[in-house]
Amino acid sequence: LRTLRVVVDQELISHLQRRDEQCVSLVGNRSYEMWREGDVVLAFPLEEEEEEEKDQEHRRHLAHCVAPVEPIPFNFSIQAPFEVVASRNSIRHSSALNLKLRRDIRDAFLNAVAERPSIASRVNEYLASSTSSHFFWTELRRDLLDSLADIACVPLDGTIVKPTECLRYSESTPEGQLLCALGIHCVFSSTADGDQRRCRVVSCDPTDSLSLVIPEFKPTHLVSWLLERQLNGAAMPSTLDEEILFEVLLDVEPTDWPHLRRLKIIPTEVQGMRVALDDGLLALSTESLKPLSASRLAKLGIFSISDKSAGPFVLRHGGLESATLDDAYDHVVLRISSSFSADDADSMTEDEA
């Protein structure tokens, strides 16, 4: 096809920028916030489209070269001096000039987000991909998302924070349900340099654009939060769903098992007592050790699990299906040889011994 080179209409740009106001009415009574950088002008709608308008062809956001050229997978419009094909229904996607303009558009968008909170707070909406498009535009979208990690663009509690200062979760997942029940708002997370950073925990729909930028909340973060809470002497919430808790903790990576084994989260048959994996011998049943009471067994470091939803978790980490007399004997001998005190031994009756 024959190529037509169109130079941007400077008079049009001057009209759009003729005042210092950020809001310019472009289509009907809809208002847009303009950002100009060199030959690139970006037009961000100030109000969200109504549902019925989103499906209308004329409401799609476009790339313009003075006049509209082609739809783009963004919820804002672009004006730039693109090289277009003779029919003017598309830009030349492989043109060196257009590839340079794509980089300019990226830089202009990132600067707009960094400079204007009104734009930053709606990045997720502006980058929502609503239409299929040429690789030229999808590559721009990927580049924009990759570049947003250290730019404040996540609205949270009346402020705007960086994606790297957040951890995302979906309320529809077991992790999300657990986070809501526990009321987790901040956790420590390791950075690439090995440092610890306190991150805000935010709900994020998996289909949101920012879900590709914000790091995911993982079981390792839950272990960190539970351990910090334990060190501060806080009790586990009474409304906690034990089944979801242990389901999530089953996915903890082996590198975090040393921390996991210190968490006093496993409910026992002793009223109000929760123990850690490292606290002793854990079993789903201690029937064969009767008539010793649960409290006496606990004194010996032998615990019967009261909530069976913890069963798979306990078994994965060395617990027993049913503790036998031989198991108890081996455990007590090991305990005496290591840390079982003389006072503990003196308090045992002859039958118990």
mmCIF file of C-alpha atoms in Angstrom:
data_model
loop_
_atom_site.group_PDB
_atom_site.id
_atom_site.type_symbol
_atom_site.label_atom_id
_atom_site.label_comp_id
_atom_site.label_asym_id
_atom_site.label_seq_id
_atom_site.Cartn_x
_atom_site.Cartn_y
_atom_site.Cartn_z
ATOM 1 C CA LEU A 1 0.000 0.000 0.000
ATOM 2 C CA ARG A 2 1.075 3.567 -0.648
ATOM 3 C CA THR A 3 2.029 5.369 2.551
ATOM 4 C CA LEU A 4 0.615 8.723 3.517
ATOM 5 C CA ARG A 5 2.620 10.853 5.966
ATOM 6 C CA VAL A 6 0.427 13.221 7.993
ATOM 7 C CA VAL A 7 1.991 15.942 10.099
ATOM 8 C CA VAL A 8 0.149 16.847 13.287
ATOM 9 C CA ASP A 9 -2.073 19.891 13.030
ATOM 10 C CA GLN A 10 -0.394 22.365 15.370
ATOM 11 C CA GLU A 11 -3.484 24.562 15.341
ATOM 12 C CA LEU A 12 -5.545 21.647 16.662
ATOM 13 C CA ILE A 13 -3.015 20.959 19.407
ATOM 14 C CA SER A 14 -2.983 24.650 20.312
ATOM 15 C CA HIS A 15 -6.765 24.538 20.539
ATOM 16 C CA LEU A 16 -6.633 21.582 22.899
ATOM 17 C CA GLN A 17 -3.980 23.253 25.025
ATOM 18 C CA ARG A 18 -5.125 26.848 24.627
ATOM 19 C CA ARG A 19 -5.768 27.165 28.381
ATOM 20 C CA ASP A 20 -3.941 25.953 31.482
ATOM 21 C CA GLU A 21 -6.999 23.981 32.542
ATOM 22 C CA GLN A 22 -6.560 20.224 32.704
ATOM 23 C CA CYS A 23 -10.159 19.452 31.674
ATOM 24 C CA VAL A 24 -11.181 19.959 28.059
ATOM 25 C CA SER A 25 -14.559 18.944 26.612
ATOM 26 C CA LEU A 26 -13.889 16.968 23.419
ATOM 27 C CA VAL A 27 -16.922 14.789 22.705
ATOM 28 C CA GLY A 28 -20.372 16.063 23.521
ATOM 29 C CA ASN A 29 -20.398 16.958 27.187
ATOM 30 C CA ARG A 30 -17.702 14.469 28.223
ATOM 31 C CA SER A 31 -14.620 15.952 29.883
ATOM 32 C CA TYR A 32 -11.061 14.789 29.335
ATOM 33 C CA GLU A 33 -7.815 15.500 31.142
ATOM 34 C CA MET A 34 -5.085 16.307 28.638
ATOM 35 C CA TRP A 35 -1.386 15.550 28.853
ATOM 36 C CA ARG A 36 0.965 16.817 26.172
ATOM 37 C CA GLU A 37 4.608 15.853 25.762
ATOM 38 C CA GLY A 38 6.345 16.819 22.540
ATOM 39 C CA ASP A 39 4.177 15.688 19.611
ATOM 40 C CA VAL A 40 2.155 13.298 21.777
ATOM 41 C CA VAL A 41 -1.160 14.264 23.354
ATOM 42 C CA LEU A 42 -3.027 11.880 25.665
ATOM 43 C CA ALA A 43 -6.712 12.395 26.490
ATOM 44 C CA PHE A 44 -7.931 10.735 29.698
ATOM 45 C CA PRO A 45 -11.733 10.656 30.275
ATOM 46 C CA LEU A 46 -12.632 12.118 33.662
ATOM 47 C CA GLU A 47 -15.739 10.030 34.269
ATOM 48 C CA GLU A 48 -16.337 6.335 33.812
ATOM 49 C CA GLU A 49 -18.411 5.316 30.815
ATOM 50 C CA GLU A 50 -21.883 3.977 31.359
ATOM 51 C CA GLU A 51 -22.232 0.250 30.692
ATOM 52 C CA GLU A 52 -24.398 0.803 27.637
ATOM 53 C CA GLU A 53 -21.792 3.174 26.181
ATOM 54 C CA LYS A 54 -18.903 0.738 26.553
ATOM 55 C CA ASP A 55 -20.303 -1.548 23.874
ATOM 56 C CA GLN A 56 -20.956 1.185 21.337
ATOM 57 C CA GLU A 57 -18.496 1.300 18.465
ATOM 58 C CA HIS A 58 -18.181 5.096 18.486
ATOM 59 C CA ARG A 59 -17.208 5.066 22.157
ATOM 60 C CA ARG A 60 -14.050 3.022 21.608
ATOM 61 C CA HIS A 61 -10.868 4.955 22.301
ATOM 62 C CA LEU A 62 -8.730 5.601 19.254
ATOM 63 C CA ALA A 63 -5.310 6.527 18.020
ATOM 64 C CA HIS A 64 -5.555 9.852 16.176
ATOM 65 C CA CYS A 65 -3.422 11.477 13.553
ATOM 66 C CA VAL A 66 -5.459 14.700 13.440
ATOM 67 C CA ALA A 67 -8.454 12.482 12.576
ATOM 68 C CA PRO A 68 -9.239 9.070 14.138
ATOM 69 C CA VAL A 69 -7.193 6.224 12.665
ATOM 70 C CA GLU A 70 -7.693 2.946 14.578
ATOM 71 C CA PRO A 71 -9.041 1.604 17.903
ATOM 72 C CA ILE A 72 -6.563 0.890 20.700
ATOM 73 C CA PRO A 73 -6.812 -1.445 23.760
ATOM 74 C CA PHE A 74 -6.872 1.413 26.280
ATOM 75 C CA ASN A 75 -9.498 3.594 27.914
ATOM 76 C CA PHE A 76 -7.823 6.817 26.823
ATOM 77 C CA SER A 77 -7.109 8.306 23.398
ATOM 78 C CA ILE A 78 -3.829 9.217 21.718
ATOM 79 C CA GLN A 79 -2.943 11.981 19.268
ATOM 80 C CA ALA A 80 0.447 11.789 17.524
ATOM 81 C CA PRO A 81 1.949 12.355 14.041
ATOM 82 C CA PHE A 82 1.732 8.691 13.051
ATOM 83 C CA GLU A 83 2.541 7.373 9.606
ATOM 84 C CA VAL A 84 -0.683 5.870 8.295
ATOM 85 C CA VAL A 85 -1.593 3.682 5.321
ATOM 86 C CA ALA A 86 -3.268 5.297 2.320
ATOM 87 C CA SER A 87 -6.757 4.209 3.394
ATOM 88 C CA ARG A 88 -6.199 5.898 6.797
ATOM 89 C CA ASN A 89 -7.852 2.995 8.637
ATOM 90 C CA SER A 90 -4.601 1.953 10.297
ATOM 91 C CA ILE A 91 -1.180 3.231 11.210
ATOM 92 C CA ARG A 92 1.935 1.575 9.796
ATOM 93 C CA HIS A 93 2.803 -0.732 12.677
ATOM 94 C CA SER A 94 6.346 -1.487 11.486
ATOM 95 C CA SER A 95 7.287 2.099 10.720
ATOM 96 C CA ALA A 96 10.451 3.305 12.452
ATOM 97 C CA LEU A 97 8.743 6.631 13.166
ATOM 98 C CA ASN A 98 5.735 4.926 14.733
ATOM 99 C CA LEU A 99 7.954 2.676 16.856
ATOM 100 C CA LYS A 100 9.677 5.815 18.151
ATOM 101 C CA LEU A 101 6.285 7.404 18.817
ATOM 102 C CA ARG A 102 5.291 4.311 20.785
ATOM 103 C CA ARG A 103 8.240 4.917 23.099
ATOM 104 C CA ASP A 104 7.250 8.578 23.362
ATOM 105 C CA ILE A 105 3.684 7.569 24.250
ATOM 106 C CA ARG A 106 5.016 5.255 26.968
ATOM 107 C CA ASP A 107 7.165 8.027 28.445
ATOM 108 C CA ALA A 108 4.311 10.542 28.274
ATOM 109 C CA PHE A 109 1.907 8.155 30.007
ATOM 110 C CA LEU A 110 4.365 7.342 32.800
ATOM 111 C CA ASN A 111 5.130 11.023 33.358
ATOM 112 C CA ALA A 112 1.423 11.829 33.468
ATOM 113 C CA VAL A 113 0.872 9.143 36.095
ATOM 114 C CA ALA A 114 3.843 10.342 38.143
ATOM 115 C CA GLU A 115 2.796 14.014 38.006
ATOM 116 C CA ARG A 116 -0.988 13.909 38.323
ATOM 117 C CA PRO A 117 -2.740 11.981 41.111
ATOM 118 C CA SER A 118 -6.038 12.327 39.239
ATOM 119 C CA ILE A 119 -4.576 10.162 36.457
ATOM 120 C CA ALA A 120 -2.581 7.874 38.747
ATOM 121 C CA SER A 121 -5.653 6.937 40.775
ATOM 122 C CA ARG A 122 -7.388 5.594 37.638
ATOM 123 C CA VAL A 123 -4.514 3.761 35.938
ATOM 124 C CA ASN A 124 -6.276 0.430 36.391
ATOM 125 C CA GLU A 125 -9.255 1.751 34.426
ATOM 126 C CA TYR A 126 -7.194 3.468 31.730
ATOM 127 C CA LEU A 127 -5.136 0.359 30.959
ATOM 128 C CA ALA A 128 -8.084 -2.055 30.938
ATOM 129 C CA SER A 129 -7.867 -4.022 27.708
ATOM 130 C CA SER A 130 -11.380 -3.963 26.252
ATOM 131 C CA THR A 131 -10.672 -4.777 22.610
ATOM 132 C CA SER A 132 -8.381 -7.106 20.707
ATOM 133 C CA SER A 133 -5.675 -5.168 18.940
ATOM 134 C CA HIS A 134 -2.499 -5.362 16.918
ATOM 135 C CA PHE A 135 0.743 -6.439 18.594
ATOM 136 C CA PHE A 136 1.951 -2.842 18.257
ATOM 137 C CA TRP A 137 -0.560 -1.751 20.911
ATOM 138 C CA THR A 138 -0.495 -4.842 23.126
ATOM 139 C CA GLU A 139 3.288 -4.496 23.315
ATOM 140 C CA LEU A 140 2.830 -0.888 24.444
ATOM 141 C CA ARG A 141 0.377 -2.009 27.110
ATOM 142 C CA ARG A 142 2.805 -4.655 28.406
ATOM 143 C CA ASP A 143 5.628 -2.081 28.433
ATOM 144 C CA LEU A 144 3.467 0.370 30.392
ATOM 145 C CA LEU A 145 2.533 -2.212 33.002
ATOM 146 C CA ASP A 146 6.154 -3.342 33.389
ATOM 147 C CA SER A 147 7.211 0.267 33.977
ATOM 148 C CA LEU A 148 4.585 1.075 36.632
ATOM 149 C CA ALA A 149 6.056 -1.021 39.457
ATOM 150 C CA ASP A 150 7.832 1.908 41.126
ATOM 151 C CA ILE A 151 5.322 4.636 40.290
ATOM 152 C CA ALA A 152 2.533 5.404 42.767
ATOM 153 C CA CYS A 153 -0.674 4.292 41.022
ATOM 154 C CA VAL A 154 -2.577 2.111 43.530
ATOM 155 C CA PRO A 155 -5.322 4.072 45.344
ATOM 156 C CA LEU A 156 -5.549 2.919 48.951
ATOM 157 C CA ASP A 157 -7.196 4.512 51.976
ATOM 158 C CA GLY A 158 -7.194 8.017 50.566
ATOM 159 C CA THR A 159 -3.617 7.884 49.303
ATOM 160 C CA ILE A 160 -1.766 6.463 46.287
ATOM 161 C CA VAL A 161 1.056 3.957 46.755
ATOM 162 C CA LYS A 162 3.496 2.073 44.548
ATOM 163 C CA PRO A 163 2.671 -1.473 43.367
ATOM 164 C CA THR A 164 5.919 -2.696 44.940
ATOM 165 C CA GLU A 165 4.596 -1.475 48.307
ATOM 166 C CA CYS A 166 1.557 -3.751 48.044
ATOM 167 C CA LEU A 167 0.600 -7.404 47.967
ATOM 168 C CA ARG A 168 -2.586 -8.393 46.138
ATOM 169 C CA TYR A 169 -5.175 -11.032 46.878
ATOM 170 C CA SER A 170 -8.538 -12.023 45.454
ATOM 171 C CA GLU A 171 -11.472 -12.260 47.850
ATOM 172 C CA SER A 172 -12.789 -15.308 45.975
ATOM 173 C CA THR A 173 -9.757 -17.473 46.869
ATOM 174 C CA PRO A 174 -9.150 -19.343 50.166
ATOM 175 C CA GLU A 175 -6.259 -16.960 50.854
ATOM 176 C CA GLY A 176 -8.565 -13.990 50.320
ATOM 177 C CA GLN A 177 -11.245 -15.369 52.636
ATOM 178 C CA LEU A 178 -8.608 -16.013 55.294
ATOM 179 C CA LEU A 179 -7.121 -12.519 54.972
ATOM 180 C CA CYS A 180 -10.545 -10.962 55.407
ATOM 181 C CA ALA A 181 -11.255 -13.129 58.482
ATOM 182 C CA LEU A 182 -7.888 -12.312 60.063
ATOM 183 C CA GLY A 183 -8.049 -8.624 59.159
ATOM 184 C CA ILE A 184 -4.552 -8.593 57.661
ATOM 185 C CA HIS A 185 -3.662 -5.128 56.324
ATOM 186 C CA CYS A 186 0.151 -5.060 56.407
ATOM 187 C CA VAL A 187 2.850 -7.748 56.282
ATOM 188 C CA PHE A 188 6.598 -7.908 55.856
ATOM 189 C CA SER A 189 7.869 -9.073 52.478
ATOM 190 C CA SER A 190 11.418 -9.797 51.302
ATOM 191 C CA THR A 191 12.808 -7.623 48.519
ATOM 192 C CA ALA A 192 15.162 -8.745 45.740
ATOM 193 C CA ASP A 193 18.061 -7.465 47.873
ATOM 194 C CA GLY A 194 17.031 -9.629 50.825
ATOM 195 C CA ASP A 195 15.716 -6.698 52.864
ATOM 196 C CA GLN A 196 12.351 -6.714 54.622
ATOM 197 C CA ARG A 197 9.708 -4.254 53.454
ATOM 198 C CA ARG A 198 6.337 -3.638 55.073
ATOM 199 C CA CYS A 199 3.680 -3.977 52.370
ATOM 200 C CA ARG A 200 0.007 -3.046 52.295
ATOM 201 C CA VAL A 201 -2.385 -5.896 51.527
ATOM 202 C CA VAL A 202 -4.987 -4.971 48.900
ATOM 203 C CA SER A 203 -7.926 -6.741 47.319
ATOM 204 C CA CYS A 204 -7.484 -6.954 43.555
ATOM 205 C CA ASP A 205 -9.690 -8.591 40.949
ATOM 206 C CA PRO A 206 -7.635 -11.072 38.834
ATOM 207 C CA THR A 207 -8.932 -9.349 35.687
ATOM 208 C CA ASP A 208 -7.634 -5.929 36.777
ATOM 209 C CA SER A 209 -4.676 -4.551 34.861
ATOM 210 C CA LEU A 210 -2.775 -3.801 38.058
ATOM 211 C CA SER A 211 -2.976 -7.476 39.046
ATOM 212 C CA LEU A 212 -0.141 -7.932 36.526
ATOM 213 C CA VAL A 213 1.985 -5.391 38.398
ATOM 214 C CA ILE A 214 1.242 -5.870 42.105
ATOM 215 C CA PRO A 215 3.064 -8.869 43.667
ATOM 216 C CA GLU A 216 0.835 -11.668 44.927
ATOM 217 C CA PHE A 217 0.190 -12.385 48.600
ATOM 218 C CA LYS A 218 1.610 -15.879 49.264
ATOM 219 C CA PRO A 219 1.497 -18.378 52.154
ATOM 220 C CA THR A 220 4.992 -17.268 53.172
ATOM 221 C CA HIS A 221 3.565 -13.810 53.941
ATOM 222 C CA LEU A 222 0.863 -15.422 56.083
ATOM 223 C CA VAL A 223 3.522 -17.294 58.083
ATOM 224 C CA SER A 224 5.411 -14.032 58.604
ATOM 225 C CA TRP A 225 2.252 -12.258 59.818
ATOM 226 C CA LEU A 226 1.239 -15.087 62.166
ATOM 227 C CA LEU A 227 4.737 -15.276 63.649
ATOM 228 C CA GLU A 228 4.849 -11.515 64.261
ATOM 229 C CA ARG A 229 1.422 -11.683 65.890
ATOM 230 C CA GLN A 230 2.566 -14.570 68.101
ATOM 231 C CA LEU A 231 5.688 -12.697 69.189
ATOM 232 C CA ASN A 232 3.452 -9.782 70.199
ATOM 233 C CA GLY A 233 1.383 -12.091 72.397
ATOM 234 C CA ALA A 234 -1.845 -11.819 70.387
ATOM 235 C CA ALA A 235 -4.277 -14.736 70.463
ATOM 236 C CA MET A 236 -5.758 -16.348 67.379
ATOM 237 C CA PRO A 237 -9.182 -14.897 66.447
ATOM 238 C CA SER A 238 -12.054 -16.988 67.811
ATOM 239 C CA THR A 239 -13.921 -16.745 64.486
ATOM 240 C CA LEU A 240 -11.030 -18.206 62.495
ATOM 241 C CA ASP A 241 -11.961 -20.866 59.925
ATOM 242 C CA GLU A 242 -9.444 -23.598 60.827
ATOM 243 C CA GLU A 243 -10.101 -25.544 57.643
ATOM 244 C CA ILE A 244 -9.121 -22.641 55.372
ATOM 245 C CA LEU A 245 -6.097 -21.781 57.538
ATOM 246 C CA PHE A 246 -4.565 -25.238 57.288
ATOM 247 C CA GLU A 247 -5.512 -25.568 53.619
ATOM 248 C CA VAL A 248 -3.502 -22.439 52.850
ATOM 249 C CA LEU A 249 -0.563 -23.464 55.045
ATOM 250 C CA LEU A 250 -0.254 -26.750 53.157
ATOM 251 C CA ASP A 251 1.209 -24.694 50.280
ATOM 252 C CA VAL A 252 4.025 -23.129 52.310
ATOM 253 C CA GLU A 253 7.386 -23.630 50.584
ATOM 254 C CA PRO A 254 9.962 -25.876 52.335
ATOM 255 C CA THR A 255 12.256 -22.870 52.778
ATOM 256 C CA ASP A 256 9.670 -21.455 55.209
ATOM 257 C CA TRP A 257 9.106 -24.659 57.186
ATOM 258 C CA PRO A 258 11.494 -23.679 60.045
ATOM 259 C CA HIS A 259 9.295 -20.607 60.695
ATOM 260 C CA LEU A 260 6.114 -22.597 60.146
ATOM 261 C CA ARG A 261 7.107 -25.159 62.779
ATOM 262 C CA ARG A 262 7.271 -22.430 65.450
ATOM 263 C CA LEU A 263 3.686 -21.251 64.984
ATOM 264 C CA LYS A 264 1.380 -22.147 67.868
ATOM 265 C CA ILE A 265 -1.697 -22.598 65.708
ATOM 266 C CA ILE A 266 -2.663 -26.270 66.128
ATOM 267 C CA PRO A 267 -5.672 -26.768 68.460
ATOM 268 C CA THR A 268 -5.384 -29.587 71.000
ATOM 269 C CA GLU A 269 -7.785 -31.444 73.272
ATOM 270 C CA VAL A 270 -6.520 -29.393 76.206
ATOM 271 C CA GLN A 271 -8.984 -26.514 76.521
ATOM 272 C CA GLY A 272 -7.613 -23.300 74.980
ATOM 273 C CA MET A 273 -4.186 -24.784 74.165
ATOM 274 C CA ARG A 274 -2.613 -24.388 70.750
ATOM 275 C CA VAL A 275 0.771 -25.864 70.001
ATOM 276 C CA ALA A 276 3.454 -25.665 67.336
ATOM 277 C CA LEU A 277 4.847 -28.538 65.323
ATOM 278 C CA ASP A 278 8.099 -28.243 67.269
ATOM 279 C CA ASP A 279 6.377 -28.465 70.680
ATOM 280 C CA GLY A 280 6.299 -32.251 70.828
ATOM 281 C CA LEU A 281 4.673 -35.386 69.476
ATOM 282 C CA LEU A 282 1.437 -34.581 67.629
ATOM 283 C CA ALA A 283 -1.175 -37.186 66.788
ATOM 284 C CA LEU A 284 -4.697 -37.218 65.451
ATOM 285 C CA SER A 285 -5.577 -39.766 68.140
ATOM 286 C CA THR A 286 -4.119 -40.814 71.520
ATOM 287 C CA GLU A 287 -6.759 -43.425 72.382
ATOM 288 C CA SER A 288 -4.141 -46.116 72.964
ATOM 289 C CA LEU A 289 -2.529 -43.964 75.694
ATOM 290 C CA LYS A 290 -5.550 -43.920 77.970
ATOM 291 C CA PRO A 291 -6.105 -43.574 80.902
ATOM 292 C CA LEU A 292 -3.620 -40.688 80.772
ATOM 293 C CA SER A 293 -5.533 -37.419 80.438
ATOM 294 C CA ALA A 294 -4.916 -34.952 77.643
ATOM 295 C CA SER A 295 -3.421 -32.482 80.134
ATOM 296 C CA ARG A 296 -0.980 -35.074 81.498
ATOM 297 C CA LEU A 297 0.035 -36.114 77.977
ATOM 298 C CA ALA A 298 0.580 -32.459 77.134
ATOM 299 C CA LYS A 299 2.924 -32.179 80.126
ATOM 300 C CA LEU A 300 4.947 -34.977 78.536
ATOM 301 C CA GLY A 301 4.923 -33.184 75.170
ATOM 302 C CA ILE A 302 2.341 -35.487 73.579
ATOM 303 C CA PHE A 303 -0.658 -33.740 72.020
ATOM 304 C CA SER A 304 -3.905 -34.982 70.582
ATOM 305 C CA ILE A 305 -5.326 -32.749 67.843
ATOM 306 C CA SER A 306 -8.871 -31.566 68.553
ATOM 307 C CA ASP A 307 -9.694 -30.120 65.118
ATOM 308 C CA LYS A 308 -9.370 -32.775 62.422
ATOM 309 C CA SER A 309 -9.124 -30.113 59.685
ATOM 310 C CA ALA A 310 -5.514 -29.749 60.893
ATOM 311 C CA GLY A 311 -4.916 -33.436 60.184
ATOM 312 C CA PRO A 312 -3.374 -33.224 56.676
ATOM 313 C CA PHE A 313 -1.141 -30.363 57.840
ATOM 314 C CA VAL A 314 0.066 -32.256 60.919
ATOM 315 C CA LEU A 315 0.657 -35.495 58.992
ATOM 316 C CA ARG A 316 2.651 -33.704 56.306
ATOM 317 C CA HIS A 317 5.036 -32.363 58.951
ATOM 318 C CA GLY A 318 5.718 -35.584 60.853
ATOM 319 C CA GLY A 319 2.619 -36.031 62.979
ATOM 320 C CA LEU A 320 1.011 -39.427 63.586
ATOM 321 C CA GLU A 321 -2.366 -40.831 62.682
ATOM 322 C CA SER A 322 -2.513 -42.559 66.097
ATOM 323 C CA ALA A 323 0.110 -42.415 68.845
ATOM 324 C CA THR A 324 0.972 -45.840 70.344
ATOM 325 C CA LEU A 325 2.662 -46.668 73.637
ATOM 326 C CA ASP A 326 5.919 -47.287 71.768
ATOM 327 C CA ASP A 327 5.684 -43.856 70.121
ATOM 328 C CA ALA A 328 5.088 -42.222 73.503
ATOM 329 C CA TYR A 329 7.970 -44.164 75.093
ATOM 330 C CA ASP A 330 10.441 -43.152 72.370
ATOM 331 C CA HIS A 331 9.318 -39.545 72.591
ATOM 332 C CA VAL A 332 9.608 -39.347 76.389
ATOM 333 C CA VAL A 333 13.050 -40.992 76.390
ATOM 334 C CA LEU A 334 14.223 -38.461 73.812
ATOM 335 C CA ARG A 335 12.657 -35.637 75.790
ATOM 336 C CA ILE A 336 14.324 -36.759 79.054
ATOM 337 C CA SER A 337 17.692 -36.983 77.338
ATOM 338 C CA SER A 338 17.354 -33.458 75.987
ATOM 339 C CA SER A 339 15.193 -31.059 77.988
ATOM 340 C CA PHE A 340 12.777 -32.960 80.263
ATOM 341 C CA SER A 341 13.388 -31.539 83.722
ATOM 342 C CA ALA A 342 13.804 -33.434 86.990
ATOM 343 C CA ASP A 343 10.750 -31.627 88.375
ATOM 344 C CA ASP A 344 8.647 -33.058 85.542
ATOM 345 C CA ALA A 345 9.898 -36.547 86.356
ATOM 346 C CA ASP A 346 9.283 -36.135 90.113
ATOM 347 C CA SER A 347 5.682 -35.061 89.504
ATOM 348 C CA MET A 348 4.816 -38.292 87.664
ATOM 349 C CA THR A 349 3.026 -41.072 89.505
ATOM 350 C CA GLU A 350 4.433 -44.583 89.465
ATOM 351 C CA ASP A 351 1.727 -45.775 87.047
ATOM 352 C CA GLU A 352 2.442 -42.898 84.686
ATOM 353 C CA ALA A 353 6.166 -43.566 84.821
#
